[in-house]
Tab-separated table of C-alpha atoms in Angstrom:
chain	number	residue	atom	x	y	z
A	22	UNK	CA	5.668	12.754	2.032
A	23	UNK	CA	3.412	14.456	-0.141
A	24	UNK	CA	0.882	16.491	2.426
A	25	UNK	CA	-1.776	13.988	2.980
A	26	UNK	CA	-3.724	15.447	5.955
A	27	UNK	CA	-7.350	17.359	5.066
A	28	UNK	CA	-8.866	19.857	7.659
A	29	UNK	CA	-12.430	19.228	6.928
A	30	UNK	CA	-14.712	22.320	8.688
A	31	UNK	CA	-18.417	22.350	7.243
A	32	UNK	CA	-18.957	25.984	5.523
A	33	UNK	CA	-21.739	27.179	3.707
A	34	UNK	CA	-21.838	29.761	1.353
A	35	UNK	CA	-24.558	31.631	0.238
A	36	UNK	CA	-24.246	33.575	-3.071
A	37	UNK	CA	-25.098	37.446	-2.792
A	38	UNK	CA	-25.420	39.689	-4.739
A	39	UNK	CA	-23.463	40.178	-7.944
A	40	UNK	CA	-23.350	44.124	-9.364
A	41	UNK	CA	-19.921	44.309	-7.611
A	42	UNK	CA	-18.164	47.284	-8.562
A	43	UNK	CA	-14.406	46.513	-10.756
A	44	UNK	CA	-12.895	48.247	-7.709
A	45	UNK	CA	-13.818	46.283	-5.024
A	46	UNK	CA	-13.267	42.823	-3.677
A	47	UNK	CA	-14.785	40.170	-5.289
A	48	UNK	CA	-16.030	37.005	-2.775
A	49	UNK	CA	-15.299	33.877	-3.924
A	50	UNK	CA	-19.384	32.246	-3.243
A	51	UNK	CA	-20.695	35.134	-1.880
A	52	UNK	CA	-20.983	37.993	0.712
A	53	UNK	CA	-22.538	35.648	3.231
A	54	UNK	CA	-20.642	33.251	5.373
A	55	UNK	CA	-23.227	30.644	7.383
A	56	UNK	CA	-21.076	28.487	10.491
A	57	UNK	CA	-22.720	25.929	12.760
A	58	UNK	CA	-22.743	26.118	16.476
A	59	UNK	CA	-20.014	24.179	16.875
A	60	UNK	CA	-17.797	24.648	13.932
A	61	UNK	CA	-14.841	26.812	14.644
A	62	UNK	CA	-13.488	27.867	11.318
A	63	UNK	CA	-14.166	28.958	7.997
A	64	UNK	CA	-12.408	30.151	5.028
A	65	UNK	CA	-13.310	33.278	2.754
A	66	UNK	CA	-11.716	33.320	-0.193
A	67	UNK	CA	-11.456	36.189	-2.593
A	68	UNK	CA	-10.180	38.168	-5.377
A	69	UNK	CA	-8.306	41.488	-5.095
A	70	UNK	CA	-7.883	44.466	-7.286
A	71	UNK	CA	-5.003	46.169	-4.913
A	72	UNK	CA	-3.821	45.509	-1.875
A	73	UNK	CA	-6.503	44.945	0.939
A	74	UNK	CA	-7.377	45.867	4.496
A	75	UNK	CA	-9.721	43.314	6.508
A	76	UNK	CA	-11.592	44.419	10.071
A	77	UNK	CA	-14.392	42.546	12.101
A	78	UNK	CA	-16.866	45.309	12.663
A	79	UNK	CA	-18.175	45.180	14.902
A	80	UNK	CA	-14.555	43.681	16.738
A	81	UNK	CA	-16.260	40.594	18.677
A	82	UNK	CA	-14.516	38.119	21.500
A	83	UNK	CA	-15.511	34.911	19.680
A	84	UNK	CA	-14.030	35.304	15.958
A	85	UNK	CA	-11.067	36.223	14.792
A	86	UNK	CA	-9.647	36.585	11.388
A	87	UNK	CA	-6.003	35.127	10.471
A	88	UNK	CA	-4.769	38.548	8.266
A	89	UNK	CA	-5.199	41.993	8.505
A	90	UNK	CA	-4.392	43.049	4.882
A	91	UNK	CA	-2.615	41.795	2.186
A	92	UNK	CA	-1.670	41.501	-2.027
A	93	UNK	CA	-3.713	42.135	-4.682
A	94	UNK	CA	-4.901	39.157	-6.782
A	95	UNK	CA	-6.712	35.638	-5.239
A	96	UNK	CA	-6.959	35.500	-1.203
A	97	UNK	CA	-8.033	34.055	1.215
A	98	UNK	CA	-9.077	34.526	5.054
A	99	UNK	CA	-9.353	31.827	7.810
A	100	UNK	CA	-12.409	32.591	10.237
A	101	UNK	CA	-11.470	31.290	14.066
A	102	UNK	CA	-14.547	31.138	15.897
A	103	UNK	CA	-15.174	29.807	19.402
A	104	UNK	CA	-18.325	27.174	19.469
A	105	UNK	CA	-22.111	28.601	19.853
A	106	UNK	CA	-23.083	27.250	23.346
A	107	UNK	CA	-25.920	29.953	23.463
A	108	UNK	CA	-29.643	29.259	22.240
A	109	UNK	CA	-29.107	32.418	19.755
A	110	UNK	CA	-27.622	33.049	16.406
A	111	UNK	CA	-25.016	36.007	16.133
A	112	UNK	CA	-23.451	37.906	13.570
A	113	UNK	CA	-20.466	40.372	12.652
A	114	UNK	CA	-19.331	41.601	9.297
A	115	UNK	CA	-16.162	41.039	7.646
A	116	UNK	CA	-15.196	43.974	5.983
A	117	UNK	CA	-12.942	44.031	2.994
A	118	UNK	CA	-11.177	47.330	1.668
A	119	UNK	CA	-8.212	47.734	-1.851
A	120	UNK	CA	-6.349	50.527	-1.774
A	121	UNK	CA	-8.386	53.014	-3.198
A	122	UNK	CA	-11.453	51.266	-3.946
A	123	UNK	CA	-14.973	50.079	-2.522
A	124	UNK	CA	-15.694	48.226	0.926
A	125	UNK	CA	-16.910	44.789	0.333
A	126	UNK	CA	-18.412	43.218	3.231
A	127	UNK	CA	-19.124	39.543	4.539
A	128	UNK	CA	-21.817	38.840	6.877
A	129	UNK	CA	-20.361	35.751	8.930
A	130	UNK	CA	-23.110	34.638	11.735
A	131	UNK	CA	-22.653	31.782	13.296
A	132	UNK	CA	-25.779	29.820	14.537
A	133	UNK	CA	-26.691	28.700	17.854
A	134	UNK	CA	-28.407	25.841	19.551
A	135	UNK	CA	-31.666	26.458	19.134
A	136	UNK	CA	-30.573	26.361	14.915
A	137	UNK	CA	-30.183	22.423	15.302
A	138	UNK	CA	-33.262	20.611	14.351
A	139	UNK	CA	-34.120	18.717	17.305
A	140	UNK	CA	-35.624	15.918	15.417
A	141	UNK	CA	-32.210	14.827	14.451
A	142	UNK	CA	-30.262	13.156	17.496
A	143	UNK	CA	-26.448	13.496	17.332
A	144	UNK	CA	-24.133	10.487	16.628
A	145	UNK	CA	-21.757	9.690	19.317
A	146	UNK	CA	-18.373	9.385	17.640
A	147	UNK	CA	-17.294	6.724	19.191
A	148	UNK	CA	-13.915	5.790	20.882
A	149	UNK	CA	-12.157	4.136	18.302
A	150	UNK	CA	-12.259	6.815	16.392
A	151	UNK	CA	-8.295	7.872	15.069
A	152	UNK	CA	-7.363	11.620	16.828
A	153	UNK	CA	-4.115	11.067	15.995
A	154	UNK	CA	-1.353	9.569	13.661
A	155	UNK	CA	2.314	10.387	13.687
A	156	UNK	CA	5.081	9.176	11.612
A	157	UNK	CA	8.461	8.791	12.317
A	158	UNK	CA	12.192	8.113	11.711
A	159	UNK	CA	13.843	7.357	15.206
A	160	UNK	CA	16.859	7.865	13.273
A	161	UNK	CA	17.194	11.433	12.089
A	162	UNK	CA	14.345	13.063	14.383
A	163	UNK	CA	11.707	13.515	11.141
A	164	UNK	CA	8.161	12.420	11.626
A	165	UNK	CA	4.821	13.915	9.982
A	166	UNK	CA	1.629	14.237	12.299
A	167	UNK	CA	-1.423	14.373	11.534
A	168	UNK	CA	-4.845	15.190	13.982
A	169	UNK	CA	-8.084	15.010	13.606
A	170	UNK	CA	-11.483	15.793	14.413
A	171	UNK	CA	-14.998	14.300	13.688
A	172	UNK	CA	-19.094	15.999	12.666
A	173	UNK	CA	-21.738	14.653	14.381
A	174	UNK	CA	-22.097	12.116	11.575
A	175	UNK	CA	-18.561	10.702	12.475
A	176	UNK	CA	-16.795	11.831	9.211
A	177	UNK	CA	-13.260	13.285	9.201
A	178	UNK	CA	-14.423	17.541	9.484
A	179	UNK	CA	-10.781	18.157	10.473
A	180	UNK	CA	-7.197	17.102	9.579
A	181	UNK	CA	-4.342	19.163	10.680
A	182	UNK	CA	-0.511	18.358	10.555
A	183	UNK	CA	3.221	19.036	10.110
A	184	UNK	CA	6.577	18.136	9.684
A	185	UNK	CA	9.956	19.225	10.248
A	186	UNK	CA	11.391	17.580	7.070
A	187	UNK	CA	12.792	21.085	5.685
A	188	UNK	CA	11.827	23.212	9.055
A	189	UNK	CA	9.324	22.720	10.751
A	190	UNK	CA	5.540	23.397	8.514
A	191	UNK	CA	2.092	23.579	9.622
A	192	UNK	CA	-0.634	22.108	7.015
A	193	UNK	CA	-4.672	22.433	7.879
A	194	UNK	CA	-7.369	21.686	5.241
A	195	UNK	CA	-10.514	22.234	6.098
A	196	UNK	CA	-13.915	21.032	3.745
A	197	UNK	CA	-17.558	20.039	3.131
A	198	UNK	CA	-19.900	17.523	2.687
A	199	UNK	CA	-22.874	18.577	0.764
A	200	UNK	CA	-25.055	16.226	-0.984
A	201	UNK	CA	-22.886	14.086	-3.506
A	202	UNK	CA	-20.222	16.882	-3.624
A	203	UNK	CA	-16.779	17.141	-0.888
A	204	UNK	CA	-15.213	19.790	-0.965
A	205	UNK	CA	-11.492	20.284	0.334
A	206	UNK	CA	-9.752	23.636	0.753
A	207	UNK	CA	-6.183	23.880	2.189
A	208	UNK	CA	-4.551	26.669	3.243
A	209	UNK	CA	-1.270	25.274	1.380
A	210	UNK	CA	-3.383	26.945	-2.052
A	211	UNK	CA	-4.667	23.245	-2.420
A	212	UNK	CA	-8.823	23.324	-3.686
A	213	UNK	CA	-10.081	20.148	-3.928
A	214	UNK	CA	-13.929	19.141	-5.690
A	215	UNK	CA	-15.046	15.605	-5.695
A	216	UNK	CA	-18.007	14.464	-7.194
A	217	UNK	CA	-19.690	11.604	-5.755
A	218	UNK	CA	-21.354	8.561	-7.735
A	219	UNK	CA	-24.855	6.817	-6.281
A	220	UNK	CA	-22.261	4.422	-4.672
A	221	UNK	CA	-20.531	7.328	-2.355
A	222	UNK	CA	-17.067	6.958	-4.463
A	223	UNK	CA	-15.740	9.812	-5.627
A	224	UNK	CA	-15.885	9.808	-9.826
A	225	UNK	CA	-14.923	12.941	-10.672
A	226	UNK	CA	-12.084	15.498	-9.073
A	227	UNK	CA	-11.271	19.006	-9.739
A	228	UNK	CA	-7.883	19.441	-7.977
A	229	UNK	CA	-6.807	22.908	-8.504
A	230	UNK	CA	-3.516	24.718	-6.628
A	231	UNK	CA	-1.745	27.857	-6.157
A	232	UNK	CA	2.055	27.666	-7.739
A	233	UNK	CA	4.775	30.653	-6.878
A	234	UNK	CA	6.712	29.567	-9.777
A	235	UNK	CA	8.937	32.843	-9.884
A	236	UNK	CA	9.476	33.076	-5.828
A	237	UNK	CA	8.646	36.625	-6.053
A	238	UNK	CA	5.276	35.905	-4.544
A	239	UNK	CA	2.957	35.982	-7.590
A	240	UNK	CA	0.584	33.298	-7.569
A	241	UNK	CA	-0.006	30.371	-10.759
A	242	UNK	CA	-3.256	28.477	-10.212
A	243	UNK	CA	-2.680	24.978	-11.909
A	244	UNK	CA	-5.647	22.908	-12.397
A	245	UNK	CA	-5.626	18.928	-13.038
A	246	UNK	CA	-9.227	16.987	-13.739
A	247	UNK	CA	-9.110	13.475	-12.889
A	248	UNK	CA	-11.864	10.348	-13.301
A	249	UNK	CA	-11.745	7.692	-11.258
A	250	UNK	CA	-13.123	4.206	-12.479
A	251	UNK	CA	-13.765	1.317	-10.173
A	252	UNK	CA	-14.515	-2.371	-11.133
A	253	UNK	CA	-17.352	-4.840	-10.671
A	254	UNK	CA	-16.224	-5.408	-6.799
A	255	UNK	CA	-15.813	-1.445	-6.014
A	256	UNK	CA	-12.354	-1.102	-6.055
A	257	UNK	CA	-10.689	1.462	-7.769
A	258	UNK	CA	-8.731	0.310	-10.949
A	259	UNK	CA	-7.692	3.268	-13.084
A	260	UNK	CA	-7.466	7.204	-12.820
A	261	UNK	CA	-6.520	9.521	-15.519
A	262	UNK	CA	-6.361	12.680	-15.542
A	263	UNK	CA	-5.539	16.650	-17.674
A	264	UNK	CA	-3.710	18.916	-16.151
A	265	UNK	CA	-3.853	22.458	-17.663
A	266	UNK	CA	-0.707	24.963	-17.361
A	267	UNK	CA	0.124	28.200	-18.369
A	268	UNK	CA	1.533	26.565	-21.223
A	269	UNK	CA	-0.635	23.311	-22.048
A	270	UNK	CA	-1.699	20.877	-21.094
A	271	UNK	CA	-0.307	17.087	-19.466
A	272	UNK	CA	-1.948	14.127	-19.075
A	273	UNK	CA	-1.645	10.778	-17.088
A	274	UNK	CA	-2.681	7.337	-15.742
A	275	UNK	CA	-2.391	5.513	-13.618
A	276	UNK	CA	-3.811	0.910	-13.278
A	277	UNK	CA	-4.541	-0.083	-9.669
A	278	UNK	CA	-3.987	-3.867	-9.287
A	279	UNK	CA	-5.081	-6.056	-6.695
A	280	UNK	CA	-3.802	-9.089	-5.058
A	281	UNK	CA	-6.259	-11.340	-2.634
A	282	UNK	CA	-8.628	-8.174	-1.653
A	283	UNK	CA	-5.127	-5.650	-1.203
A	284	UNK	CA	-4.351	-3.296	-3.493
A	285	UNK	CA	-0.939	-4.546	-4.094
A	286	UNK	CA	0.637	-2.552	-7.508
A	287	UNK	CA	0.026	1.267	-8.868
A	288	UNK	CA	1.209	1.515	-12.378
A	289	UNK	CA	2.478	5.155	-13.924
A	290	UNK	CA	3.699	5.131	-16.737
A	291	UNK	CA	6.712	3.118	-17.531
A	292	UNK	CA	6.555	2.819	-13.257
A	293	UNK	CA	5.474	0.204	-11.364
A	294	UNK	CA	5.435	0.605	-7.257
A	295	UNK	CA	4.251	-2.711	-5.069
A	296	UNK	CA	3.209	-2.304	-1.525
A	297	UNK	CA	3.273	-5.446	1.198
A	298	UNK	CA	0.655	-6.551	3.425
A	299	UNK	CA	0.760	-7.339	7.020
A	300	UNK	CA	-2.457	-10.209	7.745
A	301	UNK	CA	-4.053	-8.180	10.273
A	302	UNK	CA	-7.241	-6.333	8.628
A	303	UNK	CA	-7.936	-3.306	8.111
A	304	UNK	CA	-10.706	-1.843	10.385
A	305	UNK	CA	-9.505	1.658	11.306
A	306	UNK	CA	-12.997	3.432	10.959
A	307	UNK	CA	-10.412	5.986	8.696
A	308	UNK	CA	-8.096	3.972	6.168
A	309	UNK	CA	-4.407	4.592	7.504
A	310	UNK	CA	-3.198	2.647	4.251
A	311	UNK	CA	-3.506	5.467	2.778
A	312	UNK	CA	-1.366	7.285	4.822
A	313	UNK	CA	1.242	4.823	5.474
A	314	UNK	CA	2.037	4.377	1.977
A	315	UNK	CA	2.338	7.910	1.170
A	316	UNK	CA	-1.264	8.066	-0.911
A	317	UNK	CA	-0.087	4.966	-2.697
A	318	UNK	CA	1.951	6.770	-5.200
A	319	UNK	CA	-0.822	9.202	-6.040
A	320	UNK	CA	-1.158	13.003	-5.495
A	321	UNK	CA	-4.795	14.977	-5.825
A	322	UNK	CA	-6.775	11.903	-4.879
A	323	UNK	CA	-4.951	10.990	-1.501
A	324	UNK	CA	-6.438	12.342	0.633
A	325	UNK	CA	-9.867	11.446	-0.381
A	326	UNK	CA	-8.755	7.517	0.115
A	327	UNK	CA	-8.405	8.637	4.009
A	328	UNK	CA	-12.026	9.652	3.980
A	329	UNK	CA	-13.342	6.449	2.716
A	330	UNK	CA	-14.674	8.304	-0.611
A	331	UNK	CA	-12.403	5.602	-3.008
A	332	UNK	CA	-14.160	2.339	-2.903
A	333	UNK	CA	-14.041	-0.396	-1.700
A	334	UNK	CA	-10.122	-0.460	1.450
A	335	UNK	CA	-7.630	-3.016	1.250
A	336	UNK	CA	-8.671	-4.773	3.532
A	337	UNK	CA	-5.550	-5.616	5.717
A	338	UNK	CA	-2.893	-3.308	6.955
A	339	UNK	CA	-0.665	-2.624	4.664
A	340	UNK	CA	3.707	-2.992	5.555
A	341	UNK	CA	4.547	1.437	5.495
A	342	UNK	CA	6.738	2.427	2.961
A	343	UNK	CA	9.787	4.122	3.695
A	344	UNK	CA	12.383	5.764	1.252
A	345	UNK	CA	16.062	5.202	2.131
A	346	UNK	CA	18.700	6.886	1.210
A	347	UNK	CA	21.117	4.596	-0.482
A	348	UNK	CA	23.664	6.040	-2.802
A	349	UNK	CA	25.086	3.864	-5.015
A	350	UNK	CA	28.481	4.292	-6.773
A	351	UNK	CA	28.325	5.409	-10.317
A	352	UNK	CA	29.190	2.695	-12.855
A	353	UNK	CA	31.697	4.506	-15.058
A	354	UNK	CA	34.689	3.514	-16.566
A	355	UNK	CA	38.409	4.979	-16.070
A	356	UNK	CA	40.150	6.074	-19.308
A	357	UNK	CA	41.795	2.780	-20.781
A	358	UNK	CA	45.256	3.411	-22.010
A	359	UNK	CA	45.884	2.554	-26.287
A	360	UNK	CA	48.045	-0.402	-25.250
A	361	UNK	CA	45.004	-2.193	-23.640
A	362	UNK	CA	42.278	-1.846	-25.879
A	363	UNK	CA	42.712	-5.764	-27.334
A	364	UNK	CA	42.601	-7.060	-23.158
A	365	UNK	CA	39.508	-7.508	-21.009
A	366	UNK	CA	38.939	-4.980	-18.152
A	367	UNK	CA	37.783	-4.846	-15.026
A	368	UNK	CA	36.059	-2.774	-12.656
A	369	UNK	CA	34.821	-2.811	-8.997
A	370	UNK	CA	32.256	-0.775	-7.313
A	371	UNK	CA	29.434	-1.016	-4.162
A	372	UNK	CA	25.838	-0.538	-3.729
A	373	UNK	CA	23.254	-0.540	-1.582
A	374	UNK	CA	20.625	-3.154	-0.908
A	375	UNK	CA	17.940	-3.169	1.026
A	376	UNK	CA	16.903	-6.973	2.791
A	377	UNK	CA	13.203	-7.543	3.828
A	378	UNK	CA	11.606	-5.242	6.082
A	379	UNK	CA	10.046	-6.867	9.464
A	380	UNK	CA	6.783	-5.295	10.901
A	381	UNK	CA	5.271	-4.979	14.064
A	382	UNK	CA	1.259	-4.167	14.619
A	383	UNK	CA	0.558	-3.628	17.973
A	384	UNK	CA	-3.045	-3.568	19.239
A	385	UNK	CA	-3.251	-1.803	22.219
A	386	UNK	CA	-5.894	0.640	21.513
A	387	UNK	CA	-9.507	1.183	22.848
A	388	UNK	CA	-11.244	-2.323	21.850
A	389	UNK	CA	-8.058	-3.835	21.038
A	390	UNK	CA	-7.526	-1.453	18.265
A	391	UNK	CA	-4.355	-0.385	16.157
A	392	UNK	CA	-1.937	1.736	18.247
A	393	UNK	CA	1.389	1.323	16.634
A	394	UNK	CA	3.359	-0.456	13.887
A	395	UNK	CA	7.121	-0.659	13.596
A	396	UNK	CA	9.364	-1.580	10.632
A	397	UNK	CA	12.734	-2.757	11.139
A	398	UNK	CA	14.482	-2.734	7.114
A	399	UNK	CA	18.311	-3.987	6.990
A	400	UNK	CA	20.823	-2.317	4.534
A	401	UNK	CA	23.862	-4.092	3.248
A	402	UNK	CA	27.208	-2.509	1.137
A	403	UNK	CA	27.487	-5.163	-1.549
A	404	UNK	CA	30.530	-5.085	-3.259
A	405	UNK	CA	31.088	-6.982	-7.050
A	406	UNK	CA	33.623	-6.639	-9.389
A	407	UNK	CA	32.815	-7.271	-12.902
A	408	UNK	CA	34.812	-8.218	-16.141
A	409	UNK	CA	34.045	-6.876	-19.970
A	410	UNK	CA	35.586	-6.622	-23.553
A	411	UNK	CA	35.757	-3.096	-25.084
A	412	UNK	CA	33.870	-2.723	-28.321
A	413	UNK	CA	34.019	0.251	-29.050
A	414	UNK	CA	35.920	4.031	-28.799
A	415	UNK	CA	36.134	7.267	-30.008
A	416	UNK	CA	39.988	7.395	-31.632
A	417	UNK	CA	39.264	10.898	-31.820
A	418	UNK	CA	38.829	11.476	-27.875
A	419	UNK	CA	41.244	10.997	-25.744
A	420	UNK	CA	43.553	12.417	-22.642
A	421	UNK	CA	47.214	11.762	-23.140
A	422	UNK	CA	48.916	10.686	-19.979
A	423	UNK	CA	52.804	9.998	-19.563
A	424	UNK	CA	52.470	10.547	-23.325
A	425	UNK	CA	50.396	7.920	-24.048
A	426	UNK	CA	46.334	7.937	-24.965
A	427	UNK	CA	43.660	6.893	-22.755
A	428	UNK	CA	40.328	6.332	-24.561
A	429	UNK	CA	36.938	6.427	-22.727
A	430	UNK	CA	35.464	3.202	-23.975
A	431	UNK	CA	31.608	1.298	-24.601
A	432	UNK	CA	32.386	-1.920	-22.909
A	433	UNK	CA	30.024	-5.126	-22.822
A	434	UNK	CA	30.345	-6.183	-19.557
A	435	UNK	CA	29.620	-10.065	-18.027
A	436	UNK	CA	27.926	-10.312	-14.962
A	437	UNK	CA	28.498	-8.992	-11.602
A	438	UNK	CA	30.605	-10.989	-8.842
A	439	UNK	CA	29.742	-10.416	-5.738
A	440	UNK	CA	32.894	-9.820	-3.689
A	441	UNK	CA	31.050	-9.062	-0.546
A	442	UNK	CA	27.944	-8.133	1.254
A	443	UNK	CA	27.657	-6.881	5.012
A	444	UNK	CA	25.199	-5.131	7.266
A	445	UNK	CA	25.901	-1.452	7.684
A	446	UNK	CA	22.684	-0.351	9.101
A	447	UNK	CA	19.502	-0.825	9.794
A	448	UNK	CA	16.614	1.795	8.497
A	449	UNK	CA	13.569	1.767	11.235
A	450	UNK	CA	10.028	3.278	10.904
A	451	UNK	CA	7.624	3.976	13.783
A	452	UNK	CA	3.741	4.641	13.603
A	453	UNK	CA	1.941	5.414	16.399
A	454	UNK	CA	-1.796	5.816	16.335
A	455	UNK	CA	-3.818	8.178	18.804
A	456	UNK	CA	-7.550	7.754	19.931
């Protein structure tokens, strides 16, 4: 599954002096970072002309940094802070020094409780707010985990996750809500800026991802500009994007089809992906469907769906998607002896076929909220026979066997005749929702 979780920690960057010497590090957004009293992480992104080192002056017991050194080029440091329960704000300085260059200082300030607006009463986050989601394949043990945190307004402000598909991978994303803009930054190089329309829907999205094509540590940013269109019922119906690479551009388009209030099909180029639904209302505080369908087949906008920024959600909970490894016997015709070119040919083969998925939804969470989804999909081995007529072959392309020529032929096949069909396994998936 694509990396769909986003950690959202409000980060205020105040623009500083622009007269930075060329031999110094350039900090994105300016040389000041301000954290809220309850904020525990923020990211400083910068570009260095040479290998760099970083330190805090003075060192503190309330703030640490994720890296003390790095290579030249684009880089980032995560600031990890303890919540400030004191009334007064506190400060320290992040000192960045490129090899052979000049020092760059970033003032880090964490507000105190006295800085909060006393007229704003914090909103209590409901006990029905989803805190964790686990998607597990109980047969092979692969799983993805997503953990959510919320701000005083009940918005997701942090999402952290892990998966064990290819070793164990940990992911962390942070984001800011500022007016009609939502910005998301991931420690995997993802940077998303979504401009919202008057209805609070993402209308234009800039998606940037840093790639490492040469495996040598160099980074090549890839940017995709995305436009989203909604219908009169507030439902997402089209997504178009234009990606910029080092060698040019690539354009794409998704069409979203809704049936009975649910997003049932996504069309991309010549490919359709269909989705099924339960009869249970989709009432979670976040739209779980964007997780359990792996983003409805989309790419850069999937996280925004989890945050309810893509218009009206599907009315019901979706049936979780799964991807079985069903190998199919290749239909490759064996060479035919020259004595048999005028005779009918017969081939036998086998393929795997998924049966109908059964899904069970459990509502044992707070106030009867969704707590688990379990799916079971039978897989069948289907054996078949086909008969056809040889319509062409290359007389110059043959192989010799026992003194005779054998040709690879082109066959006009008839319908498949199913000779047997047996269940060989059941593919299962379990989704657990924690509060």
